[in-house]
Coordinates of C-alpha atoms and ligand atoms in Angstrom, one line a residue:
M1 CA -34.5 4.7 28.7
T2 CA -31.5 5.1 31.1
D3 CA -32.5 2.4 33.7
I4 CA -32.5 -0.5 31.3
S5 CA -30.2 -3.4 32.1
D6 CA -28.2 -5.7 29.9
T7 CA -30.6 -8.6 30.9
D8 CA -33.6 -6.5 29.7
I9 CA -31.9 -5.9 26.4
S10 CA -30.9 -9.5 26.0
A11 CA -34.5 -10.6 26.6
Q12 CA -35.9 -8.1 24.1
V13 CA -33.3 -9.1 21.5
L14 CA -34.0 -12.8 22.0
G15 CA -37.8 -12.2 21.7
W16 CA -37.3 -10.4 18.4
F17 CA -34.7 -12.9 17.1
R18 CA -36.8 -16.0 17.6
E19 CA -39.5 -14.4 15.5
A20 CA -37.2 -13.0 12.8
W21 CA -34.5 -15.6 12.3
D22 CA -34.7 -17.4 9.0
P23 CA -31.5 -19.3 8.2
D24 CA -32.5 -19.7 4.5
L25 CA -32.2 -15.9 3.8
T26 CA -29.1 -14.5 2.1
L27 CA -26.7 -12.8 4.5
V28 CA -27.7 -9.4 3.1
E29 CA -31.4 -10.1 3.4
W30 CA -30.9 -11.1 7.0
R31 CA -28.8 -8.1 7.8
N32 CA -31.4 -5.8 6.3
R33 CA -34.0 -7.4 8.6
L34 CA -31.6 -6.8 11.5
V35 CA -31.1 -3.1 10.5
D36 CA -34.9 -2.6 10.2
S37 CA -35.3 -4.0 13.7
G38 CA -33.0 -1.5 15.3
W39 CA -30.8 -4.2 16.8
A40 CA -27.9 -3.7 14.4
A41 CA -27.0 -0.4 16.1
P42 CA -29.3 0.0 19.1
S43 CA -27.3 2.9 20.5
W44 CA -28.1 5.0 17.5
S45 CA -31.2 7.2 17.3
S46 CA -34.5 5.7 16.2
D47 CA -34.3 8.0 13.1
W48 CA -31.2 6.1 12.0
F49 CA -31.7 2.4 12.4
G50 CA -31.3 2.5 16.2
R51 CA -33.3 2.4 19.5
D52 CA -31.8 5.4 21.4
L53 CA -30.1 3.0 23.9
P54 CA -26.8 3.5 25.7
A55 CA -23.5 2.7 23.9
W56 CA -23.0 -0.7 25.6
A57 CA -26.4 -2.0 24.2
D58 CA -24.7 -2.6 20.8
R59 CA -22.3 -5.2 22.3
V60 CA -25.1 -6.9 24.3
A61 CA -27.4 -7.1 21.3
H62 CA -24.8 -8.5 19.0
A63 CA -23.6 -11.1 21.6
T64 CA -27.2 -12.2 22.2
I65 CA -27.8 -12.7 18.5
R66 CA -24.6 -14.7 18.1
D67 CA -25.2 -16.8 21.2
A68 CA -28.7 -17.6 19.9
G69 CA -27.2 -19.0 16.6
G70 CA -27.6 -15.9 14.4
V71 CA -25.4 -13.4 12.7
A72 CA -24.8 -9.7 13.7
V73 CA -23.1 -6.8 12.0
P74 CA -19.9 -7.3 9.8
L75 CA -16.4 -6.8 11.2
G76 CA -14.1 -4.3 9.6
A77 CA -13.5 -0.6 9.0
G78 CA -17.1 -0.1 7.7
Y79 CA -19.0 -0.9 10.9
G80 CA -16.0 0.0 13.1
L81 CA -14.9 3.3 11.7
A82 CA -16.8 4.7 8.7
A83 CA -20.4 4.1 10.0
P84 CA -20.0 5.7 13.5
T85 CA -18.1 8.6 12.0
M86 CA -20.8 9.2 9.4
Y87 CA -23.5 8.7 12.1
D88 CA -21.8 11.4 14.2
H89 CA -20.9 13.9 11.5
A90 CA -22.4 13.3 8.0
S91 CA -25.4 15.0 6.4
N92 CA -28.7 13.1 6.4
E93 CA -28.2 12.7 2.6
L94 CA -24.9 10.9 3.1
K95 CA -26.2 8.8 5.9
R96 CA -29.1 7.7 3.6
K97 CA -26.6 6.9 0.9
Y98 CA -24.2 4.7 2.9
L99 CA -25.2 3.7 6.4
R100 CA -27.5 0.9 5.6
R101 CA -25.2 -0.8 3.1
T102 CA -22.3 -0.5 5.5
L103 CA -24.3 -2.2 8.3
T104 CA -25.3 -5.0 6.0
G105 CA -21.7 -5.5 4.8
E106 CA -22.5 -4.7 1.2
L107 CA -19.8 -2.0 1.2
A108 CA -16.2 -2.8 2.4
W109 CA -14.3 0.2 3.6
C110 CA -10.7 1.2 4.2
Q111 CA -9.0 4.1 6.1
L112 CA -7.0 6.6 3.9
F113 CA -5.3 8.7 6.5
S114 CA -1.5 8.1 6.7
E115 CA 0.8 9.4 4.1
P116 CA 4.6 8.9 3.4
G117 CA 5.2 12.2 5.2
A118 CA 2.3 12.2 7.7
G119 CA 1.8 9.3 10.1
S120 CA 2.4 10.4 13.7
D121 CA 2.0 14.0 12.5
L122 CA -1.2 13.1 10.7
A123 CA -2.4 16.8 10.5
G124 CA 0.6 17.5 8.3
L125 CA -0.8 15.6 5.4
T126 CA -0.5 17.1 1.9
T127 CA -3.0 15.1 -0.2
T128 CA -5.0 17.9 -1.7
A129 CA -8.7 18.2 -2.7
V130 CA -9.7 21.1 -5.0
R131 CA -13.3 22.1 -5.6
D132 CA -14.5 21.8 -9.2
G133 CA -18.2 22.7 -9.4
D134 CA -20.2 20.0 -7.5
E135 CA -17.1 17.8 -7.1
W136 CA -13.7 17.7 -5.4
I137 CA -10.6 16.6 -7.4
V138 CA -8.1 14.8 -5.2
N139 CA -4.4 14.3 -5.8
G140 CA -1.8 12.8 -3.5
Q141 CA -0.5 9.5 -1.9
K142 CA -1.7 7.6 1.1
V143 CA 0.2 4.6 2.6
W144 CA -0.2 1.7 5.1
N145 CA -3.9 1.4 4.2
T146 CA -5.1 -1.9 5.4
S147 CA -7.4 -3.7 2.9
A148 CA -7.5 -0.8 0.5
D149 CA -6.9 -3.2 -2.5
H150 CA -10.3 -4.8 -2.0
A151 CA -12.3 -1.9 -0.5
D152 CA -15.4 -0.3 -2.1
M153 CA -15.1 2.9 -0.2
G154 CA -12.5 4.9 1.7
I155 CA -12.6 7.4 4.5
L156 CA -10.2 10.1 3.4
V157 CA -8.7 13.2 5.0
A158 CA -7.4 15.7 2.5
R159 CA -6.1 19.3 2.6
T160 CA -8.7 21.7 1.1
D161 CA -7.1 25.0 2.2
W162 CA -3.4 25.6 2.0
G163 CA -3.9 29.2 3.2
A164 CA -5.4 28.0 6.6
V165 CA -3.3 27.0 9.6
K166 CA -2.3 23.3 9.7
H167 CA -5.3 21.7 11.4
A168 CA -7.9 24.0 10.0
G169 CA -7.2 23.3 6.3
L170 CA -8.4 19.7 6.3
S171 CA -11.7 18.2 5.2
Y172 CA -13.0 14.7 5.5
F173 CA -14.6 12.8 2.6
V174 CA -15.9 9.4 1.7
L175 CA -14.3 8.3 -1.6
D176 CA -15.5 5.7 -4.1
M177 CA -12.5 3.4 -4.6
H178 CA -13.8 2.0 -7.9
Q179 CA -12.7 4.8 -10.2
D180 CA -9.8 5.4 -12.6
G181 CA -8.1 8.0 -10.4
V182 CA -7.5 5.5 -7.5
T183 CA -4.8 2.9 -7.6
A184 CA -4.1 0.6 -4.6
R185 CA -0.8 -1.3 -4.6
P186 CA -0.2 -4.0 -2.0
I187 CA 3.0 -3.6 0.0
E188 CA 5.0 -6.7 0.7
Q189 CA 5.9 -6.8 4.4
M190 CA 9.0 -8.4 5.9
N191 CA 6.7 -11.2 7.2
F192 CA 5.7 -11.9 3.6
R193 CA 2.1 -10.7 4.2
N194 CA 0.3 -8.0 2.1
S195 CA -2.1 -6.4 4.6
F196 CA -1.3 -2.9 3.6
N197 CA -1.3 -0.8 0.5
E198 CA -0.1 2.4 -0.9
V199 CA -2.9 4.3 -2.6
F200 CA -2.3 6.8 -5.4
L201 CA -4.9 9.4 -6.0
T202 CA -4.6 11.1 -9.4
D203 CA -7.5 13.4 -10.2
A204 CA -9.8 11.2 -8.2
R205 CA -13.3 12.7 -8.0
I206 CA -15.6 13.0 -5.0
P207 CA -19.1 14.5 -5.2
H208 CA -19.4 17.5 -2.8
E209 CA -22.2 15.8 -1.0
N210 CA -19.6 13.1 0.1
M211 CA -17.9 15.6 2.4
V212 CA -18.4 14.5 6.1
G213 CA -18.8 17.5 8.4
A214 CA -18.1 21.0 7.3
E215 CA -15.3 22.2 4.9
G216 CA -12.2 22.7 7.1
A217 CA -13.6 20.5 10.0
G218 CA -11.7 17.4 8.8
W219 CA -9.4 17.3 11.8
K220 CA -12.3 17.2 14.3
V221 CA -14.0 14.4 12.3
A222 CA -10.8 12.4 11.9
R223 CA -10.3 12.6 15.7
G224 CA -13.7 11.1 16.1
T225 CA -12.7 8.2 13.8
L226 CA -9.5 7.7 15.7
A227 CA -11.4 7.5 19.0
H228 CA -13.7 4.8 17.5
E229 CA -10.5 3.0 16.2
R230 CA -9.2 2.6 19.8
S231 CA -12.3 0.5 20.8
F232 CA -12.6 -1.3 17.4
A233 CA -9.0 -2.4 17.3
T234 CA -9.6 -5.4 19.4
Q235 CA -12.6 -6.8 17.5
R236 CA -10.8 -9.2 15.2
T237 CA -12.6 -12.4 16.0
V238 CA -16.0 -13.8 14.8
R239 CA -18.0 -16.3 16.9
F240 CA -20.7 -18.6 15.6
A241 CA -22.8 -20.6 18.1
R242 CA -22.1 -24.4 18.1
G243 CA -24.4 -26.1 15.6
A244 CA -25.4 -22.8 13.9
S245 CA -26.2 -23.6 10.2
G246 CA -28.1 -22.4 7.2
R247 CA -27.4 -20.1 4.2
V248 CA -26.9 -17.0 6.3
I249 CA -24.4 -18.8 8.5
D250 CA -22.5 -20.2 5.5
E251 CA -22.3 -16.8 3.9
A252 CA -21.2 -15.1 7.1
R253 CA -18.5 -17.7 7.7
A254 CA -17.2 -17.1 4.2
E255 CA -17.3 -13.3 4.7
A256 CA -15.4 -13.6 8.1
A257 CA -12.8 -16.0 6.7
E258 CA -12.1 -13.6 3.8
Y259 CA -11.9 -10.6 6.2
L260 CA -9.7 -12.3 8.8
K261 CA -7.1 -13.4 6.2
T262 CA -5.7 -9.8 6.5
Y263 CA -5.2 -10.3 10.2
E264 CA -3.8 -13.8 10.4
W265 CA -0.4 -12.5 11.5
Y266 CA -1.8 -10.2 14.2
P267 CA -1.4 -12.8 17.1
Q268 CA 2.2 -13.1 16.1
R269 CA 2.5 -9.3 16.1
M270 CA 1.6 -9.4 19.8
G271 CA 4.5 -11.9 20.6
R272 CA 2.7 -15.2 21.1
V273 CA 3.4 -15.3 24.8
D274 CA 1.1 -18.4 24.9
L275 CA 3.8 -20.4 23.1
V276 CA 6.7 -19.5 25.4
T277 CA 6.5 -22.2 28.1
E278 CA 5.7 -25.0 25.5
R279 CA 8.7 -24.0 23.3
A280 CA 11.1 -23.7 26.3
A281 CA 10.0 -27.3 27.4
A282 CA 10.3 -28.6 23.8
M283 CA 13.9 -27.2 23.6
G284 CA 14.9 -28.6 27.0
L285 CA 15.5 -25.1 28.4
T286 CA 13.2 -24.9 31.4
D287 CA 16.1 -25.2 33.8
D288 CA 18.0 -22.3 32.2
R289 CA 18.1 -19.7 35.0
V290 CA 18.5 -16.7 32.8
L291 CA 15.7 -17.8 30.6
R292 CA 13.4 -18.5 33.5
Q293 CA 14.0 -15.0 34.9
E294 CA 13.1 -13.4 31.5
M295 CA 10.0 -15.6 31.2
V296 CA 8.8 -14.6 34.6
D297 CA 9.4 -10.9 33.8
L298 CA 7.4 -11.4 30.6
F299 CA 4.5 -13.2 32.2
S300 CA 4.3 -10.7 35.0
L301 CA 4.2 -7.7 32.6
Q302 CA 1.6 -9.4 30.5
R303 CA -0.6 -10.2 33.5
A304 CA -0.3 -6.5 34.7
S305 CA -1.2 -5.2 31.3
E306 CA -4.3 -7.4 31.2
W307 CA -5.4 -5.9 34.5
T308 CA -4.9 -2.4 33.1
A309 CA -6.9 -3.3 30.0
G310 CA -9.6 -4.8 32.3
R311 CA -9.7 -1.6 34.3
A312 CA -10.1 0.5 31.2
K313 CA -12.9 -1.8 30.0
A314 CA -14.7 -1.7 33.3
G315 CA -14.5 2.1 33.3
R316 CA -16.0 2.3 29.8
A317 CA -18.8 -0.1 30.8
L318 CA -19.6 2.3 33.6
G319 CA -19.8 5.1 31.1
R320 CA -16.5 6.8 32.1
P321 CA -14.6 8.7 29.5
P322 CA -11.3 7.0 28.2
G323 CA -8.5 7.8 30.6
S324 CA -4.7 7.4 30.6
E325 CA -5.2 3.6 30.7
G326 CA -5.5 3.6 26.9
S327 CA -2.0 5.0 26.3
I328 CA -0.5 3.0 29.2
G329 CA -2.1 -0.2 27.9
K330 CA -0.9 0.4 24.4
L331 CA 2.7 1.0 25.6
A332 CA 2.5 -2.2 27.8
L333 CA 1.4 -4.3 24.8
S334 CA 4.4 -3.0 22.8
E335 CA 6.7 -3.9 25.7
V336 CA 5.1 -7.4 26.0
A337 CA 5.7 -7.9 22.3
R338 CA 9.3 -6.7 22.5
R339 CA 10.1 -9.0 25.5
A340 CA 8.3 -12.0 23.9
H341 CA 10.5 -11.4 20.8
R342 CA 13.6 -11.6 23.0
V343 CA 12.5 -14.7 24.9
H344 CA 11.5 -16.5 21.7
T345 CA 14.8 -15.6 20.2
R346 CA 16.7 -17.0 23.2
I347 CA 14.6 -20.2 23.1
A348 CA 14.6 -20.8 19.3
G349 CA 18.2 -19.7 18.5
A350 CA 18.9 -20.2 14.8
R351 CA 15.6 -22.1 14.4
G352 CA 13.9 -18.7 14.7
L353 CA 15.1 -18.0 11.1
L354 CA 13.2 -21.0 9.7
K355 CA 10.3 -19.6 7.8
E356 CA 9.9 -22.8 5.9
S357 CA 10.2 -25.7 8.4
D358 CA 8.9 -29.2 8.9
D359 CA 7.9 -28.0 12.3
P360 CA 5.0 -25.5 11.8
V361 CA 5.7 -23.9 15.2
D362 CA 9.1 -22.9 14.0
A363 CA 7.4 -21.0 11.2
V364 CA 5.1 -19.3 13.6
I365 CA 8.1 -18.2 15.8
A366 CA 9.9 -16.9 12.7
E367 CA 6.8 -14.8 11.9
V368 CA 6.7 -13.5 15.5
L369 CA 10.3 -12.2 15.2
V370 CA 9.5 -10.1 12.1
S371 CA 6.0 -9.1 13.1
T372 CA 6.4 -7.7 16.6
P373 CA 7.8 -4.3 15.5
A374 CA 4.4 -3.5 14.1
Q375 CA 2.9 -3.6 17.6
S376 CA 4.7 -0.4 18.7
I377 CA 3.8 1.5 15.5
A378 CA 0.1 0.7 14.6
G379 CA -2.5 3.0 16.2
G380 CA 0.1 5.5 17.4
T381 CA 3.8 4.8 18.1
D382 CA 5.3 4.3 21.5
E383 CA 6.9 7.8 21.4
I384 CA 3.6 9.3 20.7
Q385 CA 2.0 7.5 23.6
H386 CA 4.8 8.8 25.8
N387 CA 4.0 12.3 24.6
I388 CA 0.3 11.8 25.3
I389 CA 1.0 10.5 28.8
G390 CA 3.5 13.3 29.4
E391 CA 1.2 16.1 28.4
N392 CA -2.2 14.9 29.3
V393 CA -1.5 12.8 32.4
L394 CA 1.7 14.2 33.9
G395 CA 0.9 17.8 32.9
L396 CA 4.3 18.4 31.3
P397 CA 4.7 21.3 28.9
K398 CA 3.6 20.7 25.3
E399 CA 6.2 19.7 22.7
P400 CA 7.6 22.8 21.0
A401 CA 5.8 23.3 17.6
V402 CA 7.1 25.3 14.7
D403 CA 4.1 24.7 12.5
R404 CA 1.3 26.6 14.2
G405 CA -0.1 30.1 13.7
Q406 CA 0.9 30.5 10.0
P407 CA -0.7 29.3 6.8
F408 CA 0.2 25.7 6.1
R409 CA 1.7 26.5 2.7
D410 CA 4.5 28.5 4.6
V411 CA 5.3 25.7 7.0
G412 CA 8.4 23.5 6.6
K413 CA 7.1 20.0 5.7
N414 CA 8.1 16.4 6.1
T415 CA 8.1 15.1 2.5
G416 CA 8.6 11.5 3.6
R417 CA 11.8 11.5 1.6
G418 CA 14.2 12.4 4.4
S419 CA 14.1 16.1 3.9
T420 CA 11.8 19.0 4.4
T421 CA 10.5 21.6 2.0
Ligands
LIG1 C1 -0.3 -2.8 11.5 C2 -0.5 -1.4 11.0 C3 -1.8 -1.1 10.4 C4 -2.0 0.2 9.9 N1 -3.2 0.5 9.3 C5 -3.4 1.7 8.8 C6 -4.6 2.0 8.0 O1 -5.5 1.2 7.8 N2 -4.8 3.3 7.5 C7 -3.9 4.3 7.7 O2 -4.1 5.4 7.2 N3 -2.7 4.0 8.4 C8 -2.4 2.8 8.9 N4 -1.2 2.5 9.6 C9 -0.2 3.6 9.7 C10 0.0 4.1 11.1 O3 -1.0 4.9 11.6 C11 1.4 4.8 11.1 O4 2.4 3.9 10.7 C12 1.7 5.4 12.4 O5 0.8 6.5 12.7 C13 3.1 6.0 12.5 O6 3.4 6.8 11.4 P1 4.7 6.6 10.4 O7 4.7 5.2 10.1 O8 4.5 7.6 9.3 O9 5.9 7.0 11.3 P2 6.5 8.4 11.7 O10 5.4 9.3 12.2 O11 7.3 8.9 10.5 O12 7.5 8.1 12.9 C14 8.8 7.6 12.7 C15 9.5 7.6 14.0 O13 9.6 8.9 14.6 C16 9.0 8.9 15.9 N5 8.2 10.2 16.1 C17 7.4 10.8 15.2 N6 6.9 11.9 15.8 C18 7.4 12.0 17.0 C19 7.3 13.0 18.1 N7 6.5 14.1 18.0 N8 8.0 12.8 19.2 C20 8.8 11.7 19.4 N9 9.0 10.7 18.4 C21 8.3 10.9 17.2 C22 8.0 7.8 15.9 O14 7.7 7.3 17.2 C23 8.7 6.7 15.0 O15 9.6 6.0 15.9 C24 -1.0 1.2 10.1 C25 0.3 0.9 10.6 C26 0.5 -0.4 11.1 C27 1.9 -0.8 11.7

């Protein structure tokens, strides 16, 4: 079905939706109907809730359903990361166990990848899973895990073979978070939010059937998740058509409001460039020549970065593989956030320290100033993007590595405590 257009898909979805929509259903009942129709994940195969359509069909189907006054799939790491990874790599048994309930939003997921000593160098992780009959027993610590304190399930990468070389000793699991061996502790951030957690795994148990992909293939599977993460990262808004109402809509609104609490500060993390002109005017600074120059630099960079993102999006819509725009765009967003931070500091002066203020905008600016550093860390730091551009785009020699070609147990490790073992 390669010649199908987005208008054809919209028309088909709309035809189905008009027959199927019942606002008095519960959200889960409605989403089960959606999953059964094949329009929850139309790019998936017809054996697994899909319609064998191209990747862009998912976006078109979901937008059509929302515009018509309905509800599509849930936001979050479940639909965005866990489901596509399982769809690509899991056994049929595992897909049967989890895919439907992930698409309906019954299961909330978190990503258990980073560790105190393994962030940029993710493949250096040391959380260990040891086989015990039909189960794996997991011990270690994860960190920076968004929403882990209220997740039902986690996607987890753990080391299953210390005798193998670094990347070959990892396996990928889905972990039930509701068990004694799993403790998620929220971390208080410097912007007073608690989006992240540290997760302690102490003899946590995972049935062998919950391994995704083959034993030792965890790195390949994790790279698949990270590729999905790059496209999913921008989906942090939920739209409801004007006038949409009914039980399904009420439950979906409540679900979205709960989910989005975690991300309330994310616009601040990007620098709130939209507030710059208004704040400069409010403070009587629009004639300040130095400030004007910095504002123009900021607006120009932001506009150029939007064009780069637009080019990347257009390429993907045409089915082109992700190119260097991804890393360049990510770097540009970090720079926009940094410059916005500087401009807001210049405008706000000491008022930028006012977290509690009579003026709610001051509080937003205060949050901008302590949130922008996250922009150049999340999803791969600036330095890592430089490395990717250097090696993959400019063809520079690879970084020297001292941890390849020998069993991981013999390699010096970052313990996350400022020393190596
Ligand atoms: C908003 C946000 C959300 C997140 N959500 C999650 C989540 O849900 N699940 C999860 O598992 N993780 C999550 N993370 C963690 C994130 O993936 C890591 O913070 C990131 O990969 C960086 O790792 P690190 O913090 O360990 O820093 P490190 O890797 O220790 O880096 C420290 C510094 O060293 C530099 N550096 C490291 N290696 C190199 C190199 N080879 N060359 C040059 N410089 C280098 C880095 O650029 C950085 O400046 C989140 C982080 C943020 C900020």
